[in-house]
Structures are given as structure tokens and as C-alpha cells.
Coordinates of C-alpha atoms and ligand atoms in Angstrom, one line a residue:
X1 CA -5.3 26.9 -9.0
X2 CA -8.8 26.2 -10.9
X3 CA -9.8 22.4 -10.4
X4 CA -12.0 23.2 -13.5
X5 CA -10.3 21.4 -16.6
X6 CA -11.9 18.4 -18.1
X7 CA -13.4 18.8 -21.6
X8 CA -16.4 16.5 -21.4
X9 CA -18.8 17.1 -19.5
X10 CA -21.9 14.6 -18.2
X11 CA -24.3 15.9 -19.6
X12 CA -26.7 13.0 -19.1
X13 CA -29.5 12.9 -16.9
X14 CA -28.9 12.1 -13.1
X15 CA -30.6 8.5 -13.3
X16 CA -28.3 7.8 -16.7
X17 CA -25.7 9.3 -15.2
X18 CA -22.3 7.1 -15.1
X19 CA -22.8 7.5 -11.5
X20 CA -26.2 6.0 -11.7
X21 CA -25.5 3.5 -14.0
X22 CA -22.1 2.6 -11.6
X23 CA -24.6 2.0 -8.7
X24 CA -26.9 -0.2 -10.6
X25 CA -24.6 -2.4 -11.9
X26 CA -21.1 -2.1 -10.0
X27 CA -20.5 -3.4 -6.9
X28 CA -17.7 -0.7 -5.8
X29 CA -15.1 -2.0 -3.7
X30 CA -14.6 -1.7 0.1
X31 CA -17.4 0.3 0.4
X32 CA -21.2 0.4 2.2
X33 CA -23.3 0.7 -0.9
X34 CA -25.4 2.2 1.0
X35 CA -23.7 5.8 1.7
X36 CA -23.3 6.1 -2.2
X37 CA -27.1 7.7 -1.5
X38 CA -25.4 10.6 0.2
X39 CA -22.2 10.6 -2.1
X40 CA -22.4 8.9 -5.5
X41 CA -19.0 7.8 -6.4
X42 CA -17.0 10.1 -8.5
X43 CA -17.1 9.3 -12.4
X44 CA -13.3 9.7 -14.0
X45 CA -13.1 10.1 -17.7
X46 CA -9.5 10.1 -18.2
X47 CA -6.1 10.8 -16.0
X48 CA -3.2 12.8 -17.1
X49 CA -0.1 13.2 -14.9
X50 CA -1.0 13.9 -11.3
X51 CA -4.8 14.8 -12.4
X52 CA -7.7 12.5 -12.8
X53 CA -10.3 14.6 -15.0
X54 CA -14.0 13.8 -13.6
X55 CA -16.9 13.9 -16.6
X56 CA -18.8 16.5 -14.8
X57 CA -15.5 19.2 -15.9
X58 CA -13.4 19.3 -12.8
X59 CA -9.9 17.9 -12.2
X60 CA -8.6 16.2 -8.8
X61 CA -5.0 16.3 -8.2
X62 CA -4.0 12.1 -7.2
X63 CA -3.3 12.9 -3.7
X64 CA -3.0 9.1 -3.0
X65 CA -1.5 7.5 -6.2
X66 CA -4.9 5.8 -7.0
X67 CA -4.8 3.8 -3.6
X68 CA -0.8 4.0 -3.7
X69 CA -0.3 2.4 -7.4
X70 CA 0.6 4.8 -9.4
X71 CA 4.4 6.6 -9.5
X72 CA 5.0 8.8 -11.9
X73 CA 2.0 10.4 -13.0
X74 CA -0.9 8.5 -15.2
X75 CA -1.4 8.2 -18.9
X76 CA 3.2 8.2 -18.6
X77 CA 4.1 8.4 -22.3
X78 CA 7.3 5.9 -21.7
X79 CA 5.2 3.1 -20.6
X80 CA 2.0 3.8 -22.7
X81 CA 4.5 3.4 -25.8
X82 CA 5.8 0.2 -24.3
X83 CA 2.1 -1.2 -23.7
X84 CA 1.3 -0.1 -27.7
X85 CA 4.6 -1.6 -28.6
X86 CA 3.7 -5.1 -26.8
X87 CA 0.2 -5.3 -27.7
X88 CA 1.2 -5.2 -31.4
X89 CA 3.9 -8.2 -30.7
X90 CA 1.8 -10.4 -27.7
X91 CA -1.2 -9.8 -25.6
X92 CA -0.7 -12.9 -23.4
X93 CA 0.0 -16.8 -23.4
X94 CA -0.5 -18.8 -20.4
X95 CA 2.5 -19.1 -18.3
X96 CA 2.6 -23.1 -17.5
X97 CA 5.1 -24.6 -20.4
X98 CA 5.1 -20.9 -22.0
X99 CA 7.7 -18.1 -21.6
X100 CA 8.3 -14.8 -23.0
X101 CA 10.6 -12.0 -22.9
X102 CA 8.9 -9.3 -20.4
X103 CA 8.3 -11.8 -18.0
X104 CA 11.9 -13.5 -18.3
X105 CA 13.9 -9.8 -18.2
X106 CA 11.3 -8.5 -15.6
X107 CA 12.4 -11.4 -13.6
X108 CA 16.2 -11.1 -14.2
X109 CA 15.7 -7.1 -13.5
X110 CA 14.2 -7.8 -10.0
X111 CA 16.4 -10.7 -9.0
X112 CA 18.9 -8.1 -9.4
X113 CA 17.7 -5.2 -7.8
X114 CA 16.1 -7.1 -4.8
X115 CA 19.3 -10.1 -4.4
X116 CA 16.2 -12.7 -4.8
X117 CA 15.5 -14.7 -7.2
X118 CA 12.5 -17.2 -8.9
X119 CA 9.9 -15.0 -9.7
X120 CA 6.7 -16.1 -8.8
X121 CA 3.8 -14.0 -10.3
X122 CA 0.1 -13.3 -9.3
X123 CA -2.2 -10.8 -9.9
X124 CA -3.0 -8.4 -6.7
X125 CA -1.3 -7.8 -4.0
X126 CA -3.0 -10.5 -2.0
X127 CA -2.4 -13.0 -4.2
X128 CA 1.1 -12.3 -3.4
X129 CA 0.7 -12.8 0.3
X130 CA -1.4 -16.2 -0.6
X131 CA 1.5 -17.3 -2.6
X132 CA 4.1 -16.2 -0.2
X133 CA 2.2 -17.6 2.6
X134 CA 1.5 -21.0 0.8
X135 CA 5.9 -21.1 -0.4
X136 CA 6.2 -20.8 3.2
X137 CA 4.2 -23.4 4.8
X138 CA 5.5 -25.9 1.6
X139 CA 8.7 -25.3 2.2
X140 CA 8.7 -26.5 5.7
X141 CA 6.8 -29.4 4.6
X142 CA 9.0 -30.2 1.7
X143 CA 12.0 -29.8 4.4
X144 CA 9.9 -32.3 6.7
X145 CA 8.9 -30.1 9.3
X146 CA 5.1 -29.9 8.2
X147 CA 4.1 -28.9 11.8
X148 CA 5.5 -24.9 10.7
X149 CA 2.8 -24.2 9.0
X150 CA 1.6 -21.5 11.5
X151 CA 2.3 -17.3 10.5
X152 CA 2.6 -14.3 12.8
X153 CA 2.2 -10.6 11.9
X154 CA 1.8 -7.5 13.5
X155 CA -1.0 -5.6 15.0
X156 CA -2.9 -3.5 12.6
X157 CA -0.8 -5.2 10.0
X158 CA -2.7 -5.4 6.7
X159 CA -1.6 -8.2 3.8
X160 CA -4.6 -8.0 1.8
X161 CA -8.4 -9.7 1.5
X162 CA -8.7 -12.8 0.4
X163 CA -9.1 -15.3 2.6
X164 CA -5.9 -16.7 3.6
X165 CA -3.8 -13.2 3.4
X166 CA -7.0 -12.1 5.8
X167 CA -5.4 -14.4 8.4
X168 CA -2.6 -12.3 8.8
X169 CA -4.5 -8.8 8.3
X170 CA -5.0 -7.6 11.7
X171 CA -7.9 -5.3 10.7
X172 CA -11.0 -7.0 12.6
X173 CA -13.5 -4.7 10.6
X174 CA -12.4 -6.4 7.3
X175 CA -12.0 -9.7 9.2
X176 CA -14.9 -10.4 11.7
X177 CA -17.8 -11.5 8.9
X178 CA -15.5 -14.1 7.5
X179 CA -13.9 -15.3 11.2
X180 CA -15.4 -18.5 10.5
X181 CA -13.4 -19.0 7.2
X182 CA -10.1 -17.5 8.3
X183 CA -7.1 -19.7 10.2
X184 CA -5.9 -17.0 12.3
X185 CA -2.5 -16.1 12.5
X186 CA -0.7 -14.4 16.0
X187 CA -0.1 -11.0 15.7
X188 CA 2.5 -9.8 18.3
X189 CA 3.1 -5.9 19.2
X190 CA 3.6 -3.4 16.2
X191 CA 6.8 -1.4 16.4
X192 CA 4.9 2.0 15.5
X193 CA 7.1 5.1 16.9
X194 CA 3.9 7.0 18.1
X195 CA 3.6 4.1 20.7
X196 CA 6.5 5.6 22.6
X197 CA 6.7 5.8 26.6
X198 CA 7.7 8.9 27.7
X199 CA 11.3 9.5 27.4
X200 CA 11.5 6.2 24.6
X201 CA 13.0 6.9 21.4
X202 CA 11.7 5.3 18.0
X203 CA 14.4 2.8 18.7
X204 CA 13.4 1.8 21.9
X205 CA 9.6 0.9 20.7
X206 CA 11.1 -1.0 18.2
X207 CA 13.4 -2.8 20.8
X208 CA 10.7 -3.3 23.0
X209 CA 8.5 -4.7 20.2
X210 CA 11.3 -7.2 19.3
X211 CA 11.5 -8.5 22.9
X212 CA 7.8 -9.4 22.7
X213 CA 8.5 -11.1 19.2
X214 CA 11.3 -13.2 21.0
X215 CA 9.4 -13.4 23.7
X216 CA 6.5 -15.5 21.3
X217 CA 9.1 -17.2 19.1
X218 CA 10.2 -18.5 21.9
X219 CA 7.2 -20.1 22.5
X220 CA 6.2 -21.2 19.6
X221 CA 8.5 -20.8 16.8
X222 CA 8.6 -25.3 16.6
X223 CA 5.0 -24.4 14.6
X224 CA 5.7 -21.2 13.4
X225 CA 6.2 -20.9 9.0
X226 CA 7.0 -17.2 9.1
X227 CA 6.5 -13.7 10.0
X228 CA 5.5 -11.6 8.0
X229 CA 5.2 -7.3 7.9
X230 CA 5.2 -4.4 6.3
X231 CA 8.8 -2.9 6.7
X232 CA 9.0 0.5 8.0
X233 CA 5.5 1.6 7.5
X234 CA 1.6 -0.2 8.0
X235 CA 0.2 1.8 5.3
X236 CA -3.3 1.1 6.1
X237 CA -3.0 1.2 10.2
X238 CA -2.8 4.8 9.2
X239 CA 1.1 5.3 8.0
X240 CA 1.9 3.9 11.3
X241 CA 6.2 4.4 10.8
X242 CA 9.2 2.5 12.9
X243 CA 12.5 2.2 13.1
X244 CA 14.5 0.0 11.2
X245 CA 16.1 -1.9 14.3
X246 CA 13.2 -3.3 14.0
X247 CA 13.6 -5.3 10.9
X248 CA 17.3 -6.3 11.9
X249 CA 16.1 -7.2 15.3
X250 CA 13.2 -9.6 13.5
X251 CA 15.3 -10.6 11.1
X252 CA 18.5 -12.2 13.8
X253 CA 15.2 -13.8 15.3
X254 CA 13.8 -15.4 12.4
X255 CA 16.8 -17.0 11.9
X256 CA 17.8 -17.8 15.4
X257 CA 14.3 -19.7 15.5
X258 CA 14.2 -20.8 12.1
X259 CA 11.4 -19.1 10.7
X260 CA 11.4 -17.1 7.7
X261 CA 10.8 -13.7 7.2
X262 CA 8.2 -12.3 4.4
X263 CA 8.5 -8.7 3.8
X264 CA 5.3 -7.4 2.0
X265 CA 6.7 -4.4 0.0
X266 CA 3.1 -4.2 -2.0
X267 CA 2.7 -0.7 -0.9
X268 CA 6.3 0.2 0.3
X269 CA 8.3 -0.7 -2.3
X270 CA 9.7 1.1 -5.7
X271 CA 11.1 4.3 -3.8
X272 CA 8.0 5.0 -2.0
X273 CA 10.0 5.3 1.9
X274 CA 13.1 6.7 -0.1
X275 CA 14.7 3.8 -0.9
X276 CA 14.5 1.2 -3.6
X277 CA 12.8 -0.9 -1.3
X278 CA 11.6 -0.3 2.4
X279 CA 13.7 -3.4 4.1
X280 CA 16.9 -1.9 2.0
X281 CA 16.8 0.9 5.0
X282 CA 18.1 -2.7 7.3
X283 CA 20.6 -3.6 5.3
X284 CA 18.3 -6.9 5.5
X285 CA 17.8 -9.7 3.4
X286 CA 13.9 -11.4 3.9
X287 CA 13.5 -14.8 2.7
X288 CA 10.5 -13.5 0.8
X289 CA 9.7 -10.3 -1.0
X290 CA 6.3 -9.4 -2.1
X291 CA 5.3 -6.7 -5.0
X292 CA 2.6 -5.0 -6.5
X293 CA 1.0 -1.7 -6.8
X294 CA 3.9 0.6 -7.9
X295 CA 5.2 -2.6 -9.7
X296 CA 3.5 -1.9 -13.2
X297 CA 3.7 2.2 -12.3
X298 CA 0.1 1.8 -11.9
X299 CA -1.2 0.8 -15.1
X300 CA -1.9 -3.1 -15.1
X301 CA -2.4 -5.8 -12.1
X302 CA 0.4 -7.7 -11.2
X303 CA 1.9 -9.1 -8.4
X304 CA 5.4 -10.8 -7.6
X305 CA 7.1 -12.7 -5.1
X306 CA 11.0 -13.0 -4.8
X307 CA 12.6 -15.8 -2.6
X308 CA 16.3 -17.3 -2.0
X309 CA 17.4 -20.2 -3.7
X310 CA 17.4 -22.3 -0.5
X311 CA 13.0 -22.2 -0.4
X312 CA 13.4 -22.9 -4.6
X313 CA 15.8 -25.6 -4.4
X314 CA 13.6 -27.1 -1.6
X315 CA 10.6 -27.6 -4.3
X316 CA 12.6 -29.0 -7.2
X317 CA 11.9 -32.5 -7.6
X318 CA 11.1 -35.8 -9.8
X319 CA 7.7 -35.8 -7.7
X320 CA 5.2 -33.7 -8.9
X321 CA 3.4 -33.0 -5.5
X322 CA 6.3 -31.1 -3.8
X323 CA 6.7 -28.8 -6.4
X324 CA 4.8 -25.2 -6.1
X325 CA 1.2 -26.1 -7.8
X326 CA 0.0 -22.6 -7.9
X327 CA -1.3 -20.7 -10.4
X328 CA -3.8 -17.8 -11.8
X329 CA -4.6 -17.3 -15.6
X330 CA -3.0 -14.6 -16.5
X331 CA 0.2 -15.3 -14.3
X332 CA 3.3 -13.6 -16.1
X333 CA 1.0 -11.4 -18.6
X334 CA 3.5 -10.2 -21.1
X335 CA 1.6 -6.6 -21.2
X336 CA 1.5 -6.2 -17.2
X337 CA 5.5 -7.2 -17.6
X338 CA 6.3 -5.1 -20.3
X339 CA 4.6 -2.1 -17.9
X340 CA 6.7 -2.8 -15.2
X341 CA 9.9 -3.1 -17.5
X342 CA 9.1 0.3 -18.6
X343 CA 8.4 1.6 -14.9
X344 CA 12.3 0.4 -14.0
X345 CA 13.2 2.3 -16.8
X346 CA 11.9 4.9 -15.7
X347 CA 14.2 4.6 -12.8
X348 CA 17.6 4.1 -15.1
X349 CA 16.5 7.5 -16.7
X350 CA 16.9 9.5 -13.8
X351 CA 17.8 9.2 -10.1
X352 CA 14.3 8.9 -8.9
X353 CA 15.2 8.6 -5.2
X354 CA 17.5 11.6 -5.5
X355 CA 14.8 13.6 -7.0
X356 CA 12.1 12.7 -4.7
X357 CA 14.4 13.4 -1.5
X358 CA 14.6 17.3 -3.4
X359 CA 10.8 17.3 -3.6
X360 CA 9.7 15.9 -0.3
X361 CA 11.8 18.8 1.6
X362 CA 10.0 21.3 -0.9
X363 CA 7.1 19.6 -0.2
X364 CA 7.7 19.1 3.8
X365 CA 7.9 23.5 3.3
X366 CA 4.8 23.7 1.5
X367 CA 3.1 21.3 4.0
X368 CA 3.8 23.5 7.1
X369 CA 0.8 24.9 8.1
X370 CA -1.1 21.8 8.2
X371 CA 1.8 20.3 10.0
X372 CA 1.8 23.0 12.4
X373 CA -2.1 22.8 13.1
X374 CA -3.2 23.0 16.5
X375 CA -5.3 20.0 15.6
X376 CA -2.6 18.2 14.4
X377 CA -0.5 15.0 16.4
X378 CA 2.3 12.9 15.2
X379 CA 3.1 14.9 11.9
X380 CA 5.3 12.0 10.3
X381 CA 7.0 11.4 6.8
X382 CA 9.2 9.1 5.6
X383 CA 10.5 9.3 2.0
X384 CA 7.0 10.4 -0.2
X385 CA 4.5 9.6 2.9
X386 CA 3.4 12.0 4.7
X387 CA 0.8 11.6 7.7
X388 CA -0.7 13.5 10.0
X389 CA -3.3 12.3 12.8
X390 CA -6.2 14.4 13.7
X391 CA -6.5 14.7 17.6
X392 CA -9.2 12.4 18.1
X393 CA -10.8 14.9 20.7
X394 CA -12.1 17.0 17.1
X395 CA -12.9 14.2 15.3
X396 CA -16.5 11.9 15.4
X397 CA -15.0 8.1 13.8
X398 CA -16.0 7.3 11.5
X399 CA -17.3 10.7 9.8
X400 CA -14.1 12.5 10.1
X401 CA -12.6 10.7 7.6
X402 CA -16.0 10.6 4.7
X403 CA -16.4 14.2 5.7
X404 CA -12.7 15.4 5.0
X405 CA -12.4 13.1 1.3
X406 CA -16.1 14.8 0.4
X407 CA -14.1 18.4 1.4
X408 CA -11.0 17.8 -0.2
X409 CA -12.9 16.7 -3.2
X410 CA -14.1 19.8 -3.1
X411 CA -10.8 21.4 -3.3
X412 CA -9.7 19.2 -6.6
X413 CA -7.9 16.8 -4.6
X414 CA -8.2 13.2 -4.0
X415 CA -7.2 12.1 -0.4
X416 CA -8.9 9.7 1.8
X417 CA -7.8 9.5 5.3
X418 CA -7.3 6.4 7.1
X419 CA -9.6 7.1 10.4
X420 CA -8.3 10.3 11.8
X421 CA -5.2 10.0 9.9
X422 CA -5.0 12.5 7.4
X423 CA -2.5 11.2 4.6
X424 CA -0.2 11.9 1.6
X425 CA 1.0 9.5 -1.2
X426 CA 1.1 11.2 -4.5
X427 CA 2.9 10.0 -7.5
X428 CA 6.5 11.5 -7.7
X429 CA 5.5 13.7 -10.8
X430 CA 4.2 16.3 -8.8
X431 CA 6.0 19.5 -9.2
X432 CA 6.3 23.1 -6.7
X433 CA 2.9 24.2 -8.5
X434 CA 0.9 21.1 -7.8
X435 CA 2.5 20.7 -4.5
X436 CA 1.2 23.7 -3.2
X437 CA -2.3 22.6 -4.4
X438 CA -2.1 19.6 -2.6
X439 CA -1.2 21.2 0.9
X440 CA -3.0 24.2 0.4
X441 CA -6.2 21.9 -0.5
X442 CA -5.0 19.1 2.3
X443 CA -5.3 22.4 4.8
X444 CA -8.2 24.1 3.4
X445 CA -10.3 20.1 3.6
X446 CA -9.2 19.9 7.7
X447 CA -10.6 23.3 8.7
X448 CA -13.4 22.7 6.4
X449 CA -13.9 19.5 7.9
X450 CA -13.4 20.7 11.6
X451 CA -15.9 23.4 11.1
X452 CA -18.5 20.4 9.9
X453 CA -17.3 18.6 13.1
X454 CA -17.7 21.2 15.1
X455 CA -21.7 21.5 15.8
X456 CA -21.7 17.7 15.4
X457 CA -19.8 16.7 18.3
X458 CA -21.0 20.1 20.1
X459 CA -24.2 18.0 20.7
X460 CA -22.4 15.4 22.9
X461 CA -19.9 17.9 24.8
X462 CA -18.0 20.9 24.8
X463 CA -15.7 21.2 21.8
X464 CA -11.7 20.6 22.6
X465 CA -9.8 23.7 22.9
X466 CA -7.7 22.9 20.0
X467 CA -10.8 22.4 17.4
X468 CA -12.2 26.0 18.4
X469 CA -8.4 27.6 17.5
X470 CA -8.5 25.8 14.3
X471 CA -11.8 26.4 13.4
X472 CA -10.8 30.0 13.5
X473 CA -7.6 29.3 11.1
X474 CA -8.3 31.2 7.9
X475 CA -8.5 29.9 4.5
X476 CA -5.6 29.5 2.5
Ligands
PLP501 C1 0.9 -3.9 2.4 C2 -0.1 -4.4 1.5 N1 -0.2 -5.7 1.3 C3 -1.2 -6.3 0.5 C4 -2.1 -5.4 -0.1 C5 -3.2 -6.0 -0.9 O1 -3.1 -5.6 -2.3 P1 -4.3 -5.7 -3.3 O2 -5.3 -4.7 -2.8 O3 -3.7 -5.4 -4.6 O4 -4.8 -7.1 -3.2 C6 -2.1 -4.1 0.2 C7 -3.1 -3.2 -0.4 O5 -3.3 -2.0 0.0 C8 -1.1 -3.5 1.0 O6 -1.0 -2.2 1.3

């Protein structure tokens, strides 16, 4: 398939490039400004579908749902007509004293599809976690108990960047600068399945990881608020996947040691691990749920979070100060709610899960070969994730990853791996045609990528056996 599509090409100079102009004047996020000499960032025009078109002519298939956001394809005409429709009726009006329709039927809709209720609303996704975080801490205040006010998560868990959710983001390279800032939460053992013993099943990590969880509750669950995780797969400690034992197991012991239990569906959730939502696969019920990305389909920011009526009724009160004083400006935006009405429409339509397990197993076919590379460990899915790790002994951290999104960028695709984790999250409008671009471009960007590695780590030792097989895979 030709990635060459768009219709408007840059024609400007370099210096007045978008490109340019991006790097004078926008701070990108997450990124070393710096290494934008090398590669400038990638100037978008407009998305259609699973294809952003760039204004230099080409076309990049959304391997990774716009940083996992987006569900069924960009530019979707059933929510841009619902956007056009609310903008005519109302753009916004602040939420404290106010109401309105989206937000008071998004809130009904969710209540009923998650069997939580009171619908808190932010932004981002780590406004969620601060808000979910802060309910917490409150509630055992409100209850008398202020000395819970402590949170565990696991290691490599990631909740977000602000300051507070950074306290339970167990990623020290987004952490360390701001350690003086951050009130850090415990993390206890993560339940990831590739941490197996020899001989231990999925199960058995995550009964082993429980233990250690009872093992620190036990401890110190007297000033412990909540736990919370990811259910059933840390996204960004490289699609690390578990067991759902876990979640039941953490779930008995949050309530055994009275602490609650805050699932953070941001990334998880809206059919991305096959179900509805990820903790769903437990037959669980957390005391908090927290949503974003996929929430809107990935058009607007906004954020939820969903808790029992025990935490609500444990804030409503004649005194003002034990009620939830939280708020951000555009908190319940009518436009960001009418997106994500649309987006569970979208769901009524058609059975979305249904249809996505049909397209992962066509998808799991077309993504054999890289699956079956000799460089290739811990090939892993679960519902529409895929992940592969690269065997580290190929790879130079923390090029690998830089070097394989510059390749596949060459190949019309958009995929950024998470260290040597090489991974797969595209919107569920991909079809047998662009799945087979995907693969074939997620393949072709590996060898491409090994071959770059290969005189690079040459220079400190001998290449590993499996990089030299590889290296001699041929092109799809
Ligand atoms: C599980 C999880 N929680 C929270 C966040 C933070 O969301 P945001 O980037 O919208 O603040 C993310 C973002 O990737 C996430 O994956």
C-alpha cells in the first residue's frame, strides 16, 4: 500500500515550515527538545479513519490510537454530527449551580454501564487520578479516620503527571526531577505474567503478587486510603498483562483491610482488553473508576470518575467543608459530553466487542511473522493490544525505541515503542487491508531497525545470535 495520499503539500520553506514554526513556539510534550534537531516532529494536516495525513503528502496509518484515545477511526461522521449538532445548541456553562443534558445522560449512561454512580468530571486523565485520589483520602476523613490518607500502587504503574497522580506513577524517569514535590506512595510487586518462575503460571505471579500486597496491608493498611492500578494491563510499563486473580485477590484484600480500591481504566477501558471495561474480566466492583482517553472516542479532553454511593453519601452534608471542593473550568463541557454520548452510541449500533474479537484473530494471522521473529520475547495480546518485547541483547536503550518510530514512520505507520516493547493499539476501524499494512510495516520497521542496531552495538561486542538471523529476514 502507498503511504503517499495527502493533498496539501508543505510547500514552505524549511525555516517556515510548520515544523519550524512548532519548535519555535511549542513546547511539545514528553519530549527532549533537543532531539527535534535530528527528527523535527511530524506536521498532521488532517486525520481520516485510521490515517493521519502529514502536510508534506504522505499518510500514517494510527498504529497507536493517537497515544491510545482514539476508537473508531478519526474525523467519525456519527460524533462529528453530534459535535455540529451541540455547538449550534451550547458550547459550555460552568458546571457549579449549572447543568445540562450531555453531561446529566453521559452520567446516567455510565452509572449504568459501570454499576457506579456520581459522576465527577475533569479534564485528562490525571486529573482523574487527582480527583480519585483526593475522594479517597476525604472520604476517610469525612468517616473520621483522617490518618488513611496514604495510597499504594504497583511497580511500573503509571496514573498520570501532575503532581499528586506522580505519587503513584512508579516511572522514576518522569518522577525523579520533581521528588522534592511529590508525597510518595508504596508501590508493592506488579502482577505482570512475564515475571513468571519457571514452571509458574500467569495465575501463580498474580497469586504471588497478592501475597506481597497482604503481606503490606497488613502492615499498614491503619494509614493506607487506597490502592490503586491499572486492571489487567500497565500500558505504559510496556503492555505489561496479568491475570485477573489478581484483581479479585486485591479486591477481598481491600476490603478485608478496609481500603478502597481505584481502578484507573484511562487507557483500559471502552473495549480496549475486550471487554466493556478491564476490571469487568473479575467480575469485580472498585470503589472508584477512572476514565478518559477512549471516553470522548478521541476527539475532546475529558475525564470521569465513578464511585459507590457509600464514598458520596459520606460527603453530603449541611457543612460546606466536607463536601468535595474540587473543580476545573470546563468540568462537564456539554461538547466533550455530547462526544462521548455519541462514542456509546457507537457501541449500541453494533457489537463492538464482538467485532473486535473477529478482527484481533484476523489480525493475530496477519501479525505472525513478527510474532514469530527470532528477535522477538513475550509475544502478548489481550483484546486490541498487542505487544511484543525486543530481546534486549539486539537492542541499545534508549535508541531502539526513537530508531524503530523514525523506521516505521517510514513505512506510513505511526507506532512508538515503549523501550524495547514494540506495541499495537489501533482504533478498531481497521479493516483486513489496513491490517496487513500495519503488521507488514510493524515487521518491515524491526528488521529495519535491527539492521541500524546492528553496527551500533557491534562496536561494544559481538552481535547476539538472534539479531544476525533477523537481520537476514527479508523484506515484506
Ligand atoms: C492508565 C493511565 N492513567 C492516567 C493517564 C494520564 O492521562 P492523561 O495523559 O490524559 O493525563 C494515562 C495516560 O497515558 C494512563 O495510561
Amino acid at each position: 500500500m502507498n503511504g503517499a495520499q495527502g493533498n496539501s503539500p508543505d510547500k514552505t520553506s524549511d525555516s517556515g515550515s510548520l515544523a519550524a514554526r512548532s519548535l519555535r513556539a511549542v513546547w511539545h510534550p514528553c519530549t527532549q527538545m533537543q532531539l527535534h534537531e535530528a527528527a523535527p516532529p511530524v506536521a498532521i494536516d488532517r486525520a481520516q479513519g485510521v490515517w493521519l495525513y502529514g502536510v508534506d503528502g504522505q499518510r500514517y496509518l494510527d498504529g497507536i490510537s493517537s497515544w491510545w484515545v482514539n476508537l473508531f477511526g478519526h474525523s467519525h461522521p456519527h460524533i462529528k454530527a453530534a459535535l455540529a449538532d451541540q455547538l449550534e445548541r451550547l458550547d459550555h456553562v460552568m458546571l457549579a449551580g449549572f447543568t445540562h443534558a450531555p453531561v446529566v445522560e453521559l452520567s446516567e449512561r455510565l452509572g449504568a454501564l459501570t454499576g457506579l454512580g456520581h459522576a465527577f468530571y475533569g479534564s485528562d486523565g490525571a486529573s482523574a487520578t487527582e480527583i480519585a485520589l483526593k475522594m479517597s483520602a476525604h472520604y476517610w476523613r469525612n468517616t473520621g479516620r483522617p490518618e488513611k490518607s496514604g495510597f499504594i500502587g504497583l511497580a511500573g504503574g503509571y496514573h498520570g503527571e501532575t503532581v499528586g497522580a506522580l505519587a503513584v506513577t512508579d516511572i522514576p524517569l518522569f518522577r525523579e526531577a520533581y521528588a522534592p514535590l511529590v508525597r510518595l506512595a508504596a508501590t508493592v510487586p506488579s502482577p505482570d505474567a512475564r515475571g513468571a518462575l519457571p514452571g509458574e503460571t500467569a495465575v501463580g505471579v498474580a497469586r504471588r503478587a497478592a501475597a506481597s500486597l497482604q503481606a503490606w496491608l497488613e502492615e499498614h493498611h491503619t494509614h493506607t486510603a487506597a490502592l490503586i492500578l491499572e486492571p489487567m494491563v500497565q500500558c505504559a510499563a510496556g503492555m505489561a498483562m496479568y491475570d485477573a486473580e489478581y484483581l479479585r485477590l486485591a479486591r477481598a484484600l481491600c476490603d478485608r483491610f478496609e481500603v478502597h480500591l481505584i481502578a484507573d481504566e484511562i487507557a483500559v477501558g471502552f473495549g480496549r482488553t475486550g471487554t466493556m471495561f478491564a476490571h469487568q474480566q473479575a467480575g469485580i466492583r472498585p470503589d472508584f473508576i477512572c476514565l478518559s482517553k477512549g471516553l470522548t472516542g478521541g476527539t475532546l479532553p475529558l475525564s470521569a470518575v465513578l464511585t459507590t454511593d457509600a464514598v458520596y453519601a459520606a460527603f453530603y452534608d449541611r457543612d460546606v467543608a466536607r463536601g468535595f471542593l474540587h473543580s476545573h473550568s470546563y468540568t462537564g463541557n456539554p461538547l466533550a459530553c455530547r462526544a462521548a454520548l455519541a462514542t456509546l452510541e457507537l457501541f449500541d449500533q453494533t457489537d463492538v466487542l464482538a467485532a473486535n474479537a473477529q478482527l484481533a484473530q484476523t489480525l493475530d494471522l496477519a501479525f505472525a511473522p513478527l510474532t514469530q521473529h527470532p528477535a522477538i520475547r513475550n509475544a502478548r495480546r489481550m483484546g486490541m493490544i498487542w505487544a511484543w518485547d525486543v530481546d534486549p541483547a539486539c537492542t541499545t536503550v534508549p535508541f531502539f525505541a526513537r530508531r524503530y518510530a523514525r523506521h516505521a514512520l517510514a513505512h506510513h505507520l505511526l507506532l512508538r515503542p515503549i523501550r524495547n516493547t514494540i506495541y499495537a493499539m489501533p482504533p478498531y476501524a481497521l479493516d483486513a487491508e489496513t491490517g496487513a499494512h500495519l503488521a507488514q510495516g510493524a515487521l518491515a520497521a524491526l528488521n529495519a531497525t535491527l539492521a541500524e542496531e546492528g553496527p551500533a552495538r557491534a562496536v561494544g561486542g559481538p552481535l547476539a545470535p538472534t539479531l544476525s538471523q533477523s537481520a537476514q529476514l527479508p523484506l515484506p
